[in-house]
PDB file of C-alpha atoms in Angstrom:
ATOM      1  CA  GLU S   1     -13.499   7.632  13.357  1.00  0.00           C
ATOM      2  CA  VAL S   2     -11.067   5.254  11.147  1.00  0.00           C
ATOM      3  CA  GLN S   3      -7.586   6.591  10.366  1.00  0.00           C
ATOM      4  CA  LEU S   4      -4.711   5.857   8.400  1.00  0.00           C
ATOM      5  CA  LEU S   5      -1.894   8.164   8.160  1.00  0.00           C
ATOM      6  CA  GLU S   6       1.354   6.419   6.048  1.00  0.00           C
ATOM      7  CA  SER S   7       4.817   7.498   6.047  1.00  0.00           C
ATOM      8  CA  GLY S   8       8.363   6.558   5.384  1.00  0.00           C
ATOM      9  CA  GLY S   9       8.413   7.656   1.695  1.00  0.00           C
ATOM     10  CA  GLY S  10      11.129   9.018   0.105  1.00  0.00           C
ATOM     11  CA  LEU S  11      13.391   9.210  -3.515  1.00  0.00           C
ATOM     12  CA  VAL S  12      15.799   6.478  -3.266  1.00  0.00           C
ATOM     13  CA  GLN S  13      18.234   5.489  -5.862  1.00  0.00           C
ATOM     14  CA  PRO S  14      17.803   1.647  -7.499  1.00  0.00           C
ATOM     15  CA  GLY S  15      19.141  -1.198  -5.524  1.00  0.00           C
ATOM     16  CA  GLY S  16      17.821   1.219  -2.696  1.00  0.00           C
ATOM     17  CA  SER S  17      15.742   0.308   0.587  1.00  0.00           C
ATOM     18  CA  LEU S  18      12.973   1.781   2.492  1.00  0.00           C
ATOM     19  CA  ARG S  19      10.937   1.045   5.405  1.00  0.00           C
ATOM     20  CA  LEU S  20       7.095   1.985   5.083  1.00  0.00           C
ATOM     21  CA  SER S  21       4.921   3.374   8.231  1.00  0.00           C
ATOM     22  CA  CYS S  22       1.458   3.046   8.467  1.00  0.00           C
ATOM     23  CA  ALA S  23      -0.112   4.549  12.245  1.00  0.00           C
ATOM     24  CA  ALA S  24      -3.281   3.614  12.408  1.00  0.00           C
ATOM     25  CA  SER S  25      -6.492   4.630  15.408  1.00  0.00           C
ATOM     26  CA  GLY S  26     -10.241   4.669  15.703  1.00  0.00           C
ATOM     27  CA  PHE S  27     -10.787   1.238  15.453  1.00  0.00           C
ATOM     28  CA  SER S  28      -9.447  -2.344  17.709  1.00  0.00           C
ATOM     29  CA  PHE S  29      -6.311  -2.602  14.667  1.00  0.00           C
ATOM     30  CA  SER S  30      -5.638  -6.090  16.485  1.00  0.00           C
ATOM     31  CA  THR S  31      -8.468  -7.481  14.894  1.00  0.00           C
ATOM     32  CA  TYR S  32      -8.239  -6.709  11.342  1.00  0.00           C
ATOM     33  CA  ALA S  33      -6.345  -7.848   8.453  1.00  0.00           C
ATOM     34  CA  MET S  34      -4.350  -4.608   6.500  1.00  0.00           C
ATOM     35  CA  SER S  35      -2.716  -3.979   3.209  1.00  0.00           C
ATOM     36  CA  TRP S  36      -1.101  -2.391   1.217  1.00  0.00           C
ATOM     37  CA  VAL S  37      -1.823  -1.139  -2.122  1.00  0.00           C
ATOM     38  CA  ARG S  38       0.182   1.168  -4.394  1.00  0.00           C
ATOM     39  CA  GLN S  39      -0.793   3.593  -7.894  1.00  0.00           C
ATOM     40  CA  ALA S  40       2.193   4.591  -9.994  1.00  0.00           C
ATOM     41  CA  PRO S  41       1.555   8.122 -11.069  1.00  0.00           C
ATOM     42  CA  GLY S  42      -1.003   8.521 -13.460  1.00  0.00           C
ATOM     43  CA  LYS S  43      -2.199   4.592 -13.072  1.00  0.00           C
ATOM     44  CA  GLY S  44      -4.328   2.293 -11.639  1.00  0.00           C
ATOM     45  CA  LEU S  45      -3.699   0.417  -8.193  1.00  0.00           C
ATOM     46  CA  GLU S  46      -2.004  -2.604  -7.717  1.00  0.00           C
ATOM     47  CA  TRP S  47      -2.741  -4.997  -4.675  1.00  0.00           C
ATOM     48  CA  VAL S  48       0.945  -4.975  -2.836  1.00  0.00           C
ATOM     49  CA  SER S  49       0.721  -7.029  -0.088  1.00  0.00           C
ATOM     50  CA  LEU S  50      -1.789  -8.630   2.715  1.00  0.00           C
ATOM     51  CA  ILE S  51      -1.536  -9.222   6.385  1.00  0.00           C
ATOM     52  CA  SER S  52      -3.856 -11.297   8.936  1.00  0.00           C
ATOM     53  CA  SER S  53      -5.175  -9.417  11.728  1.00  0.00           C
ATOM     54  CA  SER S  54      -2.560 -11.798  13.791  1.00  0.00           C
ATOM     55  CA  GLY S  55       0.204 -11.369  11.703  1.00  0.00           C
ATOM     56  CA  GLY S  56       0.817 -15.070  11.596  1.00  0.00           C
ATOM     57  CA  ALA S  57       0.466 -15.017   7.913  1.00  0.00           C
ATOM     58  CA  THR S  58       1.408 -13.124   4.991  1.00  0.00           C
ATOM     59  CA  PHE S  59       0.773 -12.571   1.238  1.00  0.00           C
ATOM     60  CA  TYR S  60       2.433 -10.578  -1.768  1.00  0.00           C
ATOM     61  CA  ALA S  61       1.830 -10.079  -5.530  1.00  0.00           C
ATOM     62  CA  ASP S  62       4.450 -11.884  -7.870  1.00  0.00           C
ATOM     63  CA  SER S  63       5.318  -8.460  -8.878  1.00  0.00           C
ATOM     64  CA  VAL S  64       7.459  -7.575  -5.174  1.00  0.00           C
ATOM     65  CA  ARG S  65       7.487 -10.996  -3.663  1.00  0.00           C
ATOM     66  CA  GLY S  66      11.003 -11.887  -2.280  1.00  0.00           C
ATOM     67  CA  ARG S  67      11.432  -7.738  -2.017  1.00  0.00           C
ATOM     68  CA  PHE S  68       8.980  -6.171   0.463  1.00  0.00           C
ATOM     69  CA  THR S  69       7.924  -7.828   3.875  1.00  0.00           C
ATOM     70  CA  ILE S  70       4.769  -6.918   5.518  1.00  0.00           C
ATOM     71  CA  SER S  71       5.020  -6.932   9.214  1.00  0.00           C
ATOM     72  CA  ARG S  72       2.438  -5.075  11.986  1.00  0.00           C
ATOM     73  CA  ASP S  73       2.716  -4.314  15.885  1.00  0.00           C
ATOM     74  CA  ASN S  74       0.090  -3.023  18.308  1.00  0.00           C
ATOM     75  CA  SER S  75      -1.024  -0.145  15.663  1.00  0.00           C
ATOM     76  CA  LYS S  76       1.135   0.559  13.497  1.00  0.00           C
ATOM     77  CA  LEU S  77       1.349  -1.276  10.024  1.00  0.00           C
ATOM     78  CA  PHE S  78       5.140  -1.477   7.886  1.00  0.00           C
ATOM     79  CA  LEU S  79       5.992  -2.486   4.433  1.00  0.00           C
ATOM     80  CA  ARG S  80       9.958  -3.040   4.461  1.00  0.00           C
ATOM     81  CA  VAL S  81      11.060  -2.532   0.543  1.00  0.00           C
ATOM     82  CA  ASN S  82      14.159  -3.860  -0.626  1.00  0.00           C
ATOM     83  CA  SER S  83      16.226  -3.941  -4.067  1.00  0.00           C
ATOM     84  CA  LEU S  84      13.889  -1.431  -5.293  1.00  0.00           C
ATOM     85  CA  ARG S  85      13.256  -0.688  -9.408  1.00  0.00           C
ATOM     86  CA  VAL S  86      11.995   2.371 -10.956  1.00  0.00           C
ATOM     87  CA  GLU S  87       9.045   0.759 -11.318  1.00  0.00           C
ATOM     88  CA  ASP S  88       7.702   0.429  -8.048  1.00  0.00           C
ATOM     89  CA  THR S  89       7.589   4.374  -7.829  1.00  0.00           C
ATOM     90  CA  ALA S  90       3.601   4.707  -6.715  1.00  0.00           C
ATOM     91  CA  VAL S  91       2.163   6.467  -3.818  1.00  0.00           C
ATOM     92  CA  TYR S  92       1.497   3.401  -1.280  1.00  0.00           C
ATOM     93  CA  PHE S  93      -1.626   2.989   0.536  1.00  0.00           C
ATOM     94  CA  CYS S  94      -2.255   1.195   3.409  1.00  0.00           C
ATOM     95  CA  ALA S  95      -5.816  -0.171   4.008  1.00  0.00           C
ATOM     96  CA  ARG S  96      -7.864  -2.036   6.358  1.00  0.00           C
ATOM     97  CA  VAL S  97      -9.465  -4.808   5.329  1.00  0.00           C
ATOM     98  CA  VAL S  98     -12.471  -7.046   5.631  1.00  0.00           C
ATOM     99  CA  TRP S  99     -11.187 -10.365   5.236  1.00  0.00           C
ATOM    100  CA  SER S 100     -13.038 -12.892   7.189  1.00  0.00           C
ATOM    101  CA  GLY S 101     -16.520 -13.860   4.490  1.00  0.00           C
ATOM    102  CA  SER S 102     -15.582 -10.797   2.600  1.00  0.00           C
ATOM    103  CA  TYR S 103     -13.132  -8.982   0.804  1.00  0.00           C
ATOM    104  CA  ARG S 104     -12.785  -5.396   1.048  1.00  0.00           C
ATOM    105  CA  PHE S 105     -10.643  -2.572   1.261  1.00  0.00           C
ATOM    106  CA  ASP S 106     -12.910  -0.548   3.774  1.00  0.00           C
ATOM    107  CA  TYR S 107     -10.564   2.158   4.498  1.00  0.00           C
ATOM    108  CA  TRP S 108      -7.514   3.678   3.179  1.00  0.00           C
ATOM    109  CA  GLY S 109      -5.015   5.930   4.335  1.00  0.00           C
ATOM    110  CA  GLN S 110      -3.878   9.073   2.111  1.00  0.00           C
ATOM    111  CA  GLY S 111      -0.445   7.528   0.927  1.00  0.00           C
ATOM    112  CA  THR S 112       2.563   7.856   0.608  1.00  0.00           C
ATOM    113  CA  LEU S 113       5.404   8.559  -2.394  1.00  0.00           C
ATOM    114  CA  ILE S 114       8.283   6.466  -2.988  1.00  0.00           C
ATOM    115  CA  THR S 115      10.147   7.798  -6.455  1.00  0.00           C
ATOM    116  CA  VAL S 116      13.132   5.564  -7.140  1.00  0.00           C
ATOM    117  CA  SER S 117      15.540   6.947  -9.689  1.00  0.00           C
ATOM    118  CA  SER S 118      19.000   7.306  -9.901  1.00  0.00           C
TER     119      SER S 118
ATOM    120  CA  GLN H   1      -2.038  -3.639 -18.629  1.00  0.00           C
ATOM    121  CA  SER H   2      -4.735  -4.079 -15.725  1.00  0.00           C
ATOM    122  CA  ASP H   3      -6.466  -7.618 -14.470  1.00  0.00           C
ATOM    123  CA  LEU H   4      -9.987  -6.275 -14.927  1.00  0.00           C
ATOM    124  CA  THR H   5     -10.863  -4.217 -18.139  1.00  0.00           C
ATOM    125  CA  GLN H   6     -12.651  -0.946 -17.720  1.00  0.00           C
ATOM    126  CA  PRO H   7     -12.891   1.450 -20.104  1.00  0.00           C
ATOM    127  CA  PRO H   8     -10.996   4.676 -19.733  1.00  0.00           C
ATOM    128  CA  SER H   9     -13.731   6.986 -19.896  1.00  0.00           C
ATOM    129  CA  ALA H  10     -17.597   7.101 -19.513  1.00  0.00           C
ATOM    130  CA  SER H  11     -19.675  10.922 -18.815  1.00  0.00           C
ATOM    131  CA  GLY H  12     -23.047  11.771 -18.864  1.00  0.00           C
ATOM    132  CA  SER H  13     -25.052  15.277 -17.584  1.00  0.00           C
ATOM    133  CA  PRO H  14     -26.026  16.242 -14.535  1.00  0.00           C
ATOM    134  CA  GLY H  15     -29.252  13.935 -13.203  1.00  0.00           C
ATOM    135  CA  GLN H  16     -28.650  11.395 -15.921  1.00  0.00           C
ATOM    136  CA  SER H  17     -28.001   7.758 -15.375  1.00  0.00           C
ATOM    137  CA  VAL H  18     -23.856   6.021 -16.214  1.00  0.00           C
ATOM    138  CA  THR H  19     -23.139   2.621 -15.663  1.00  0.00           C
ATOM    139  CA  ILE H  20     -19.243   1.423 -15.865  1.00  0.00           C
ATOM    140  CA  SER H  21     -18.356  -1.733 -16.787  1.00  0.00           C
ATOM    141  CA  CYS H  22     -15.441  -4.082 -15.689  1.00  0.00           C
ATOM    142  CA  THR H  23     -15.219  -7.356 -17.363  1.00  0.00           C
ATOM    143  CA  GLY H  24     -12.682  -9.773 -16.092  1.00  0.00           C
ATOM    144  CA  THR H  25     -12.765 -14.226 -16.088  1.00  0.00           C
ATOM    145  CA  SER H  26     -14.536 -17.236 -14.676  1.00  0.00           C
ATOM    146  CA  SER H  27     -11.746 -16.792 -12.004  1.00  0.00           C
ATOM    147  CA  ASP H  28     -12.297 -13.790 -10.894  1.00  0.00           C
ATOM    148  CA  ILE H  29     -15.637 -11.654 -11.258  1.00  0.00           C
ATOM    149  CA  GLY H  30     -17.465 -14.548 -12.424  1.00  0.00           C
ATOM    150  CA  TYR H  31     -16.451 -17.009  -9.206  1.00  0.00           C
ATOM    151  CA  TYR H  32     -16.535 -14.635  -6.757  1.00  0.00           C
ATOM    152  CA  ASN H  33     -19.000 -12.162  -4.828  1.00  0.00           C
ATOM    153  CA  TYR H  34     -15.898 -10.246  -3.679  1.00  0.00           C
ATOM    154  CA  VAL H  35     -16.031  -7.617  -6.502  1.00  0.00           C
ATOM    155  CA  SER H  36     -16.040  -4.099  -5.284  1.00  0.00           C
ATOM    156  CA  TRP H  37     -16.245  -0.427  -6.036  1.00  0.00           C
ATOM    157  CA  TYR H  38     -13.540   2.488  -5.042  1.00  0.00           C
ATOM    158  CA  GLN H  39     -14.123   6.188  -6.341  1.00  0.00           C
ATOM    159  CA  GLN H  40     -10.820   8.301  -6.132  1.00  0.00           C
ATOM    160  CA  HIS H  41     -10.919  11.935  -6.754  1.00  0.00           C
ATOM    161  CA  PRO H  42      -7.953  13.590  -7.928  1.00  0.00           C
ATOM    162  CA  GLY H  43      -4.933  13.625  -5.032  1.00  0.00           C
ATOM    163  CA  LYS H  44      -7.137  11.685  -2.092  1.00  0.00           C
ATOM    164  CA  ALA H  45      -7.308   8.205  -0.907  1.00  0.00           C
ATOM    165  CA  PRO H  46     -10.218   5.683  -2.980  1.00  0.00           C
ATOM    166  CA  LYS H  47     -13.404   5.541  -0.855  1.00  0.00           C
ATOM    167  CA  LEU H  48     -15.556   2.192  -0.856  1.00  0.00           C
ATOM    168  CA  MET H  49     -18.326   2.525  -2.524  1.00  0.00           C
ATOM    169  CA  ILE H  50     -19.584  -1.220  -3.389  1.00  0.00           C
ATOM    170  CA  TYR H  51     -18.496  -4.291  -2.293  1.00  0.00           C
ATOM    171  CA  GLU H  52     -19.810  -7.670  -2.384  1.00  0.00           C
ATOM    172  CA  VAL H  53     -20.998  -6.803  -5.918  1.00  0.00           C
ATOM    173  CA  THR H  54     -24.595  -5.114  -4.877  1.00  0.00           C
ATOM    174  CA  LYS H  55     -24.409  -3.650  -1.277  1.00  0.00           C
ATOM    175  CA  ARG H  56     -23.492  -0.287  -0.423  1.00  0.00           C
ATOM    176  CA  PRO H  57     -21.551   0.827   2.603  1.00  0.00           C
ATOM    177  CA  SER H  58     -23.168   3.269   5.497  1.00  0.00           C
ATOM    178  CA  GLY H  59     -23.283   6.876   3.689  1.00  0.00           C
ATOM    179  CA  VAL H  60     -22.402   6.236   0.412  1.00  0.00           C
ATOM    180  CA  PRO H  61     -25.833   7.392  -1.108  1.00  0.00           C
ATOM    181  CA  ASP H  62     -28.263   4.959  -2.930  1.00  0.00           C
ATOM    182  CA  ARG H  63     -27.582   6.405  -6.158  1.00  0.00           C
ATOM    183  CA  PHE H  64     -24.894   4.024  -6.808  1.00  0.00           C
ATOM    184  CA  SER H  65     -25.679   0.396  -7.164  1.00  0.00           C
ATOM    185  CA  GLY H  66     -23.420  -2.100  -8.332  1.00  0.00           C
ATOM    186  CA  SER H  67     -24.472  -5.732 -10.454  1.00  0.00           C
ATOM    187  CA  ARG H  68     -23.370  -8.518 -12.370  1.00  0.00           C
ATOM    188  CA  SER H  69     -23.667 -10.559 -15.343  1.00  0.00           C
ATOM    189  CA  ASP H  70     -21.166 -13.597 -15.693  1.00  0.00           C
ATOM    190  CA  ASN H  71     -17.621 -12.307 -16.282  1.00  0.00           C
ATOM    191  CA  THR H  72     -18.292  -8.668 -15.876  1.00  0.00           C
ATOM    192  CA  ALA H  73     -19.472  -5.998 -13.342  1.00  0.00           C
ATOM    193  CA  SER H  74     -21.297  -2.808 -13.465  1.00  0.00           C
ATOM    194  CA  LEU H  75     -21.747   0.079 -11.685  1.00  0.00           C
ATOM    195  CA  THR H  76     -24.543   2.463 -12.059  1.00  0.00           C
ATOM    196  CA  VAL H  77     -24.463   5.964 -10.996  1.00  0.00           C
ATOM    197  CA  SER H  78     -28.061   7.498 -11.304  1.00  0.00           C
ATOM    198  CA  GLY H  79     -28.999  11.118 -10.586  1.00  0.00           C
ATOM    199  CA  LEU H  80     -25.181  12.281 -11.773  1.00  0.00           C
ATOM    200  CA  GLN H  81     -24.177  14.959  -9.322  1.00  0.00           C
ATOM    201  CA  ALA H  82     -21.104  17.558  -9.796  1.00  0.00           C
ATOM    202  CA  GLU H  83     -19.139  15.772  -7.111  1.00  0.00           C
ATOM    203  CA  ASP H  84     -19.686  11.905  -8.639  1.00  0.00           C
ATOM    204  CA  GLU H  85     -16.987  13.124 -11.108  1.00  0.00           C
ATOM    205  CA  ALA H  86     -13.612  10.846 -10.211  1.00  0.00           C
ATOM    206  CA  ASP H  87     -12.067   7.872 -11.052  1.00  0.00           C
ATOM    207  CA  TYR H  88     -13.817   4.337 -10.075  1.00  0.00           C
ATOM    208  CA  TYR H  89     -11.895   1.345  -9.949  1.00  0.00           C
ATOM    209  CA  CYS H  90     -13.033  -1.949  -9.768  1.00  0.00           C
ATOM    210  CA  SER H  91     -11.540  -5.091  -7.749  1.00  0.00           C
ATOM    211  CA  SER H  92     -12.448  -8.390  -7.565  1.00  0.00           C
ATOM    212  CA  TYR H  93     -10.729 -11.388  -5.201  1.00  0.00           C
ATOM    213  CA  ALA H  94      -9.336 -14.327  -7.995  1.00  0.00           C
ATOM    214  CA  GLY H  95      -8.232 -16.968  -5.531  1.00  0.00           C
ATOM    215  CA  SER H  96      -5.031 -17.858  -3.308  1.00  0.00           C
ATOM    216  CA  ASN H  97      -4.742 -14.501  -1.339  1.00  0.00           C
ATOM    217  CA  ASN H  98      -5.153 -12.537  -4.652  1.00  0.00           C
ATOM    218  CA  VAL H  99      -6.841  -9.070  -5.493  1.00  0.00           C
ATOM    219  CA  VAL H 100      -7.335  -7.943  -9.077  1.00  0.00           C
ATOM    220  CA  PHE H 101      -8.020  -4.291 -10.263  1.00  0.00           C
ATOM    221  CA  GLY H 102      -9.105  -2.628 -13.351  1.00  0.00           C
ATOM    222  CA  GLY H 103      -7.375   0.211 -15.090  1.00  0.00           C
ATOM    223  CA  GLY H 104      -9.843   2.603 -13.465  1.00  0.00           C
ATOM    224  CA  THR H 105     -13.015   4.935 -15.565  1.00  0.00           C
ATOM    225  CA  LYS H 106     -12.135   8.625 -15.659  1.00  0.00           C
ATOM    226  CA  LEU H 107     -16.214   9.750 -14.800  1.00  0.00           C
ATOM    227  CA  THR H 108     -16.814  12.727 -16.220  1.00  0.00           C
ATOM    228  CA  VAL H 109     -19.964  15.486 -15.558  1.00  0.00           C
ATOM    229  CA  LEU H 110     -20.837  17.656 -18.407  1.00  0.00           C
TER     230      LEU H 110
END
């Protein structure tokens, strides 16, 4: 069974930083691209970042480029979030991506909440 | 404001059919076959319901179907059931490794 479990969210002041983690199990992690997608309270989904299966390619939404960094190791996905803004407040989901010959988020974690407030 | 446009709400009675639209542009929905639909119950993770415009993942009931005409994709739920009440989001690949989502549609089963 595919499982994705996020952690690392919390309350942080504007300008602060956090490191989100997503522990993956139940599939061959190293063969899948992975993404972070966020959802502000009461709002829709917003794609944040994608990393290739090897980790050699990374991509970001314009709204976070230069402030967020996606990375991965053998079984975990990470998102380093710096220079946080109030508008970054959201639940951050990690998602497995089918990226070759398709583009879909086929499994999602339950999410971790980042609240940016002074 | 989202990149793809969905109606904020839709509704139907049990057993009826309802269709949710998702309008994009010739640079996303109208160009790529990578349109997906996600179901999200309150406080839960999104679940993939349709991918590549019309395909259903294993385990998704065949009451759910997808289609596309020009720059507009649609999700149809036939034989509505109480458990179908949820938020539904469309998404499309938009090139340059960018994915766009719709603002979501709240489906109410009357």
